[in-house]
């Protein structure tokens, strides 16, 4: 039995590599025998040691060269693929890592996955690495030539991959920059930063022990060699940081990475999906019988139209051979995946079709299906099937499945633990490419490929009545019996789901196809939010995300299988869901990822039935978003329904199969604190050791004395550590099992932020470091019996029963660390054979055709052709949007940034920008109309915040900040500027909100381009005029106006530049006819904005300037002091003295508090605010206190304010989502003014012992409006408090700079929001008030006082009195 298994393993490996020719040397056969024994044992220690031996052999083969030892390489591949479904979790995780290392040809990914970015052939990317700075004002500059970048990837001549060296230069900001040449071929290009003195030398994999992930977490290793070892980079540093190693504290993952390079033109692709069965199909109107089926020949006449529509690829859906005796077989029921469907015309007709497609310059694409038909499948699949037990315990063929949502009963699952199954699918695709000119595939069910189910250990380890194992070692190794719909393998591993490793199957597929056909396109169906893994594995995900979200907004649920139902209101998405999706993509997806998107699928209805009036919006999103559009043939014809589609349920359903993106997307951008995150998968599990150390591990616990190693053998990184700490993996298997399965979740982790944009959860249970043997090979005890077929693990009761002849007792088998997917197999829905046939072009009843026609007519009338929503005319909309995409490069090639809108319209309006180095396009869409409510019938006014766009723009644009720009309406084709405020620079246009009106269910497309007329002098004069006409206090950022921007830049540059800008502004204001006092006031505000910019960048997340560092207030004060004595003229001196004098005064102070003195005190906060107001007022300062007037106070009484406090007026405050009308009552108390606001929902009841959470959130919703809606709070000020200059808000210990920060003002006003803060923040805030009175201060923040009282409050009172 063992010899047969070894022969099969060697033959399987030989089948995967022609060079091996299926032959194996005696030494290779011996290794294969040992590995087969080790991977079929229940002892996790033995299995772990086996994987260590496989790793050592792999690294030796990489040093020797694969070409010189093809036999061992092919056996390694077959062994690792079989290990993907092993019963032990540690083996499965190791298999994912080592398969990546095997296909890479180097060991860079032995400990950490490379962070991927996406490019395409012909693109010349730039690698940038930021260095840590000891002195931010003087960035480090590396000595020329001290570092190099090594690049490993395919060569332009099709030779094997090789290492090349590229020069590294320093950037002005203290980083590394490498400009790479254009990529010559598609593939995987891996890079790392190394020391230049090594030259072209690639470090030997056997020079040192395996990489230590703990070094990455501590910064001891600063680079990674070509074979995984740490590189000690002795970088020479020039300048003030000389002698400092800039790389010593860096995470080495920042010093290496990967480019996944797609074929040329991939970003500009447009795929036309053509269901071949439908083209030319016709039905008898009287009987409903199918008269003519579509065919390859019928597709030929439509190709020219597809080319005219802009298609670059034609996806021929359902082109593979089906069971020949089943005319109604579904298109995806493939009987032979390497043969074309005879019912559609066969191979000859297909060859003519593909030849014409390629002659027209398009790419022919067909399906690649991971499963086969259960009936009438080709004989070559017979030995590759996998079995499962049905509800009666009978072995049956496992149906095709995605492992989570659906199974296809008409199909059979293949065994992807066998390398033959992998090689067969690749060979079938290559045959189609060689014989018929195929140049693309669409991998069905790609988000679950390769589909590997969990082994049925109870069945595989079953003993026959005579005590002999029923199944052979081969059956156990390959897992021929599995649990139904229990996903395992790569997609259930933490290496793939959490640590960022690519899918080995897809990597092998894409590498082999691109090696022979460099223009080959690989699309892949994508569900379950697995787009990041598909992108990293070389596949272009074909996603339904946009169509599902838009259907949800329209009240419909578009499900995985294409079926549609009415969605309950609480599950419906909004425009904000789209914004959240793309913000999350910035963290989750690899940088510059390429995805494909569609409005509908071949299984779903057309857009008219999914989106109704939003069908036009769906077309806009299809062509404007940064995706490869996939257009289903017939969707632009104006039809809504067809025969071969999933059912549409017109009643409301609340189903577990509904996709609710609002429930899975993050509410806000993820935190990116690099220093606090684990640097490697193993480092993230340090906290778990204590939890598992209490488990009883039996003979799996190892000590240093039990280890030994053969000389020259590399230590396996998957074996347990020899230290006193216990590996988490040991607690999952081996020896005595825990009383119940242990599940380890890493869903809450965050990975290395800001590296390539791909989020990795590093705190996973893939603990490679803890299993490293430090160069020694582990010994797991007696290996004499390791080759025996493993007996099941049984408890004493079971053993006793067997000793009494109880053979019917089922043995309990331990599957170590078996990780279950989030979905339960009980939730997987079976698509029956009859349901599958509904998706086929077939004969139907006459009543069915009439029902479809009636339902479609009803849908057209419901959409509203009389209001301009005529579904029959939608083809023109498709054509126009396709032409726009072809004419605007930004819509084809540009990057995307979500554009924020006002909170009051974020559920209604979705806006984004696309940009290249030459073009900027802004798109805004209104997704609602009168049917969603009367308030939406008249359209909406939108203010677009383009500041995030400015932060993402390339240097080619930001260097043109002073050029005159404007927005132009692309849809209307207008040549007149859209913005009518006068001449604006690009910087002003980005920092001033762009206002526009959107009619219901409409979109606006604006291109930002250079203004054809205007001079710099005219623009400056207009900027001065805008500064005087507008309320200067409404300006949040000095870059909104060139006059203020020049003041800010001058202050950051030099005294001369500052004096020049100040004098130029004074002269300009004087030319406008302003008197001296008004000039001083306006410039006071201008300097305030200049000094507040630094705090806005530090605390508010404001976009930092790219050409200067904002100045601090002290520098402005010193400049004014010098100008007051040595100004160019008397006017300048007088101006400087006035500005300097006004900086020393403290202006009106406002305290916002939920508690106040005798009115609403629950503890220290109310007493503190009351005392603080009195103390400040006693100093002669103007103090205003704002607090709620609760309906019921702490004693459940109403009207508790007393006779001295009277109602004065009502005001309206916009909280962003709605407007609140608040009543104002005022009183004068001890030289301070108290104002009570009432009537809002957050002022219902005051509870001293326990504040109602809902009431608290409502209160802070009002307080947060000071930050999210500054204009509303300013209007509130002007209505009933006093004319204000500026304010500052701090909340929960974090400084929040408002749009009118009190820096250099006349006088300086402040709002102090009183809330609970941390002890650290409380103590830090104590001396601020005293410092604010110093003459040298110009921009100190306000403060937030603690509710805790105590010493901090006492010192604060003393500071006030002093």
mmCIF file of C-alpha atoms in Angstrom, residues 1138-1291:
data_model
loop_
_atom_site.group_PDB
_atom_site.id
_atom_site.type_symbol
_atom_site.label_atom_id
_atom_site.label_comp_id
_atom_site.label_asym_id
_atom_site.label_seq_id
_atom_site.Cartn_x
_atom_site.Cartn_y
_atom_site.Cartn_z
ATOM 1 C CA UNK A 1138 -1.530 96.796 16.114
ATOM 2 C CA UNK A 1139 -1.513 93.098 15.283
ATOM 3 C CA UNK A 1140 1.022 92.439 18.013
ATOM 4 C CA UNK A 1141 -0.998 94.332 20.621
ATOM 5 C CA UNK A 1142 -4.201 92.457 19.782
ATOM 6 C CA UNK A 1143 -2.444 89.121 20.222
ATOM 7 C CA UNK A 1144 -1.973 89.707 23.952
ATOM 8 C CA UNK A 1145 -5.673 89.960 24.846
ATOM 9 C CA UNK A 1146 -8.044 87.157 25.800
ATOM 10 C CA UNK A 1147 -11.437 87.657 24.210
ATOM 11 C CA UNK A 1148 -14.893 86.307 25.087
ATOM 12 C CA UNK A 1149 -14.913 82.746 26.452
ATOM 13 C CA UNK A 1150 -17.788 80.307 25.970
ATOM 14 C CA UNK A 1151 -18.299 77.205 28.112
ATOM 15 C CA UNK A 1152 -20.527 74.453 26.678
ATOM 16 C CA UNK A 1153 -21.531 72.009 29.412
ATOM 17 C CA UNK A 1154 -24.292 69.457 30.107
ATOM 18 C CA UNK A 1155 -24.170 70.311 33.850
ATOM 19 C CA UNK A 1156 -24.135 73.645 35.683
ATOM 20 C CA UNK A 1157 -24.205 74.515 39.369
ATOM 21 C CA UNK A 1158 -27.518 74.297 41.201
ATOM 22 C CA UNK A 1159 -29.465 73.770 37.988
ATOM 23 C CA UNK A 1160 -28.170 70.418 36.774
ATOM 24 C CA UNK A 1161 -25.211 69.146 38.752
ATOM 25 C CA UNK A 1162 -24.601 65.419 39.041
ATOM 26 C CA UNK A 1163 -21.018 65.589 40.286
ATOM 27 C CA UNK A 1164 -17.792 67.521 39.929
ATOM 28 C CA UNK A 1165 -18.406 68.752 36.408
ATOM 29 C CA UNK A 1166 -21.277 71.110 37.243
ATOM 30 C CA UNK A 1167 -19.457 72.530 40.280
ATOM 31 C CA UNK A 1168 -16.234 72.956 38.351
ATOM 32 C CA UNK A 1169 -17.850 74.829 35.452
ATOM 33 C CA UNK A 1170 -19.795 77.060 37.824
ATOM 34 C CA UNK A 1171 -16.664 77.958 39.807
ATOM 35 C CA UNK A 1172 -14.584 78.394 36.684
ATOM 36 C CA UNK A 1173 -17.072 80.830 35.180
ATOM 37 C CA UNK A 1174 -17.099 82.882 38.368
ATOM 38 C CA UNK A 1175 -13.290 82.973 38.613
ATOM 39 C CA UNK A 1176 -12.856 83.995 34.981
ATOM 40 C CA UNK A 1177 -15.512 86.677 35.283
ATOM 41 C CA UNK A 1178 -13.831 87.990 38.438
ATOM 42 C CA UNK A 1179 -10.710 88.572 36.338
ATOM 43 C CA UNK A 1180 -12.707 90.878 34.097
ATOM 44 C CA UNK A 1181 -13.112 88.432 31.212
ATOM 45 C CA UNK A 1182 -16.328 88.129 29.224
ATOM 46 C CA UNK A 1183 -17.730 84.687 29.966
ATOM 47 C CA UNK A 1184 -20.740 82.936 28.441
ATOM 48 C CA UNK A 1185 -22.059 79.585 29.684
ATOM 49 C CA UNK A 1186 -24.328 77.436 27.489
ATOM 50 C CA UNK A 1187 -26.133 74.475 29.045
ATOM 51 C CA UNK A 1188 -29.306 72.468 28.383
ATOM 52 C CA UNK A 1189 -32.610 73.401 30.025
ATOM 53 C CA UNK A 1190 -33.894 69.930 30.820
ATOM 54 C CA UNK A 1191 -37.599 69.215 30.944
ATOM 55 C CA UNK A 1192 -37.016 67.472 34.289
ATOM 56 C CA UNK A 1193 -34.093 68.191 36.556
ATOM 57 C CA UNK A 1194 -32.416 65.848 39.025
ATOM 58 C CA UNK A 1195 -35.400 66.153 41.401
ATOM 59 C CA UNK A 1196 -37.937 65.465 38.627
ATOM 60 C CA UNK A 1197 -39.126 69.070 38.701
ATOM 61 C CA UNK A 1198 -39.965 71.385 35.827
ATOM 62 C CA UNK A 1199 -39.460 75.127 35.693
ATOM 63 C CA UNK A 1200 -36.464 74.940 37.986
ATOM 64 C CA UNK A 1201 -34.577 77.916 36.498
ATOM 65 C CA UNK A 1202 -36.243 80.505 38.699
ATOM 66 C CA UNK A 1203 -37.657 83.968 38.138
ATOM 67 C CA UNK A 1204 -34.436 85.647 37.002
ATOM 68 C CA UNK A 1205 -34.074 83.584 33.832
ATOM 69 C CA UNK A 1206 -36.368 84.406 30.922
ATOM 70 C CA UNK A 1207 -36.973 82.996 27.491
ATOM 71 C CA UNK A 1208 -35.609 85.317 24.783
ATOM 72 C CA UNK A 1209 -35.955 83.650 21.405
ATOM 73 C CA UNK A 1210 -35.852 80.426 19.362
ATOM 74 C CA UNK A 1211 -33.100 79.533 16.910
ATOM 75 C CA UNK A 1212 -32.612 76.695 14.420
ATOM 76 C CA UNK A 1213 -29.420 74.658 14.359
ATOM 77 C CA UNK A 1214 -28.513 72.276 11.529
ATOM 78 C CA UNK A 1215 -27.021 69.115 13.034
ATOM 79 C CA UNK A 1216 -26.161 67.714 9.616
ATOM 80 C CA UNK A 1217 -28.856 65.053 9.464
ATOM 81 C CA UNK A 1218 -31.709 67.334 10.497
ATOM 82 C CA UNK A 1219 -32.498 70.787 11.864
ATOM 83 C CA UNK A 1220 -33.262 71.285 15.556
ATOM 84 C CA UNK A 1221 -35.224 74.259 16.844
ATOM 85 C CA UNK A 1222 -33.962 75.334 20.262
ATOM 86 C CA UNK A 1223 -35.463 77.775 22.754
ATOM 87 C CA UNK A 1224 -33.015 80.190 24.415
ATOM 88 C CA UNK A 1225 -33.354 81.458 27.981
ATOM 89 C CA UNK A 1226 -30.762 83.902 29.303
ATOM 90 C CA UNK A 1227 -29.632 85.445 32.593
ATOM 91 C CA UNK A 1228 -26.749 87.443 33.944
ATOM 92 C CA UNK A 1229 -24.991 85.755 36.889
ATOM 93 C CA UNK A 1230 -21.985 87.322 38.623
ATOM 94 C CA UNK A 1231 -20.572 89.097 35.549
ATOM 95 C CA UNK A 1232 -21.124 86.005 33.339
ATOM 96 C CA UNK A 1233 -23.997 85.261 30.969
ATOM 97 C CA UNK A 1234 -25.817 81.949 31.311
ATOM 98 C CA UNK A 1235 -27.868 80.653 28.371
ATOM 99 C CA UNK A 1236 -30.128 77.623 28.583
ATOM 100 C CA UNK A 1237 -31.316 75.872 25.416
ATOM 101 C CA UNK A 1238 -34.442 73.763 25.500
ATOM 102 C CA UNK A 1239 -36.940 71.984 23.310
ATOM 103 C CA UNK A 1240 -34.498 69.606 21.584
ATOM 104 C CA UNK A 1241 -34.812 65.837 21.958
ATOM 105 C CA UNK A 1242 -31.555 65.771 23.914
ATOM 106 C CA UNK A 1243 -32.987 67.924 26.730
ATOM 107 C CA UNK A 1244 -35.670 65.583 28.015
ATOM 108 C CA UNK A 1245 -34.444 64.437 31.374
ATOM 109 C CA UNK A 1246 -31.427 64.917 33.626
ATOM 110 C CA UNK A 1247 -30.440 61.867 35.689
ATOM 111 C CA UNK A 1248 -27.737 62.445 38.316
ATOM 112 C CA UNK A 1249 -26.756 58.830 38.896
ATOM 113 C CA UNK A 1250 -27.022 57.393 35.430
ATOM 114 C CA UNK A 1251 -27.201 59.443 32.282
ATOM 115 C CA UNK A 1252 -29.386 57.779 29.704
ATOM 116 C CA UNK A 1253 -27.114 56.726 26.813
ATOM 117 C CA UNK A 1254 -29.612 57.842 24.229
ATOM 118 C CA UNK A 1255 -29.898 61.253 25.828
ATOM 119 C CA UNK A 1256 -26.118 61.536 26.061
ATOM 120 C CA UNK A 1257 -25.686 60.723 22.399
ATOM 121 C CA UNK A 1258 -28.249 63.341 21.518
ATOM 122 C CA UNK A 1259 -26.445 65.942 23.595
ATOM 123 C CA UNK A 1260 -23.172 65.218 21.904
ATOM 124 C CA UNK A 1261 -24.837 65.221 18.519
ATOM 125 C CA UNK A 1262 -25.595 68.857 19.263
ATOM 126 C CA UNK A 1263 -22.104 69.547 20.577
ATOM 127 C CA UNK A 1264 -20.475 67.829 17.632
ATOM 128 C CA UNK A 1265 -22.274 70.202 15.317
ATOM 129 C CA UNK A 1266 -19.726 72.771 16.407
ATOM 130 C CA UNK A 1267 -17.168 70.651 14.620
ATOM 131 C CA UNK A 1268 -19.128 69.107 11.754
ATOM 132 C CA UNK A 1269 -21.264 72.132 10.962
ATOM 133 C CA UNK A 1270 -19.258 75.232 11.940
ATOM 134 C CA UNK A 1271 -21.319 77.634 9.836
ATOM 135 C CA UNK A 1272 -24.463 76.733 11.792
ATOM 136 C CA UNK A 1273 -22.779 77.412 15.128
ATOM 137 C CA UNK A 1274 -21.441 80.716 13.876
ATOM 138 C CA UNK A 1275 -24.925 81.694 12.775
ATOM 139 C CA UNK A 1276 -26.123 80.743 16.229
ATOM 140 C CA UNK A 1277 -23.467 83.016 17.704
ATOM 141 C CA UNK A 1278 -24.455 85.960 15.582
ATOM 142 C CA UNK A 1279 -28.127 85.555 16.364
ATOM 143 C CA UNK A 1280 -28.038 85.664 20.135
ATOM 144 C CA UNK A 1281 -24.581 85.691 21.724
ATOM 145 C CA UNK A 1282 -22.163 88.235 20.321
ATOM 146 C CA UNK A 1283 -20.263 88.957 17.114
ATOM 147 C CA UNK A 1284 -17.528 86.380 17.326
ATOM 148 C CA UNK A 1285 -14.142 86.151 15.792
ATOM 149 C CA UNK A 1286 -13.229 82.552 16.407
ATOM 150 C CA UNK A 1287 -13.690 79.496 18.554
ATOM 151 C CA UNK A 1288 -12.019 76.248 19.482
ATOM 152 C CA UNK A 1289 -13.603 72.992 20.523
ATOM 153 C CA UNK A 1290 -11.928 70.199 22.486
ATOM 154 C CA UNK A 1291 -13.813 67.003 23.090
#
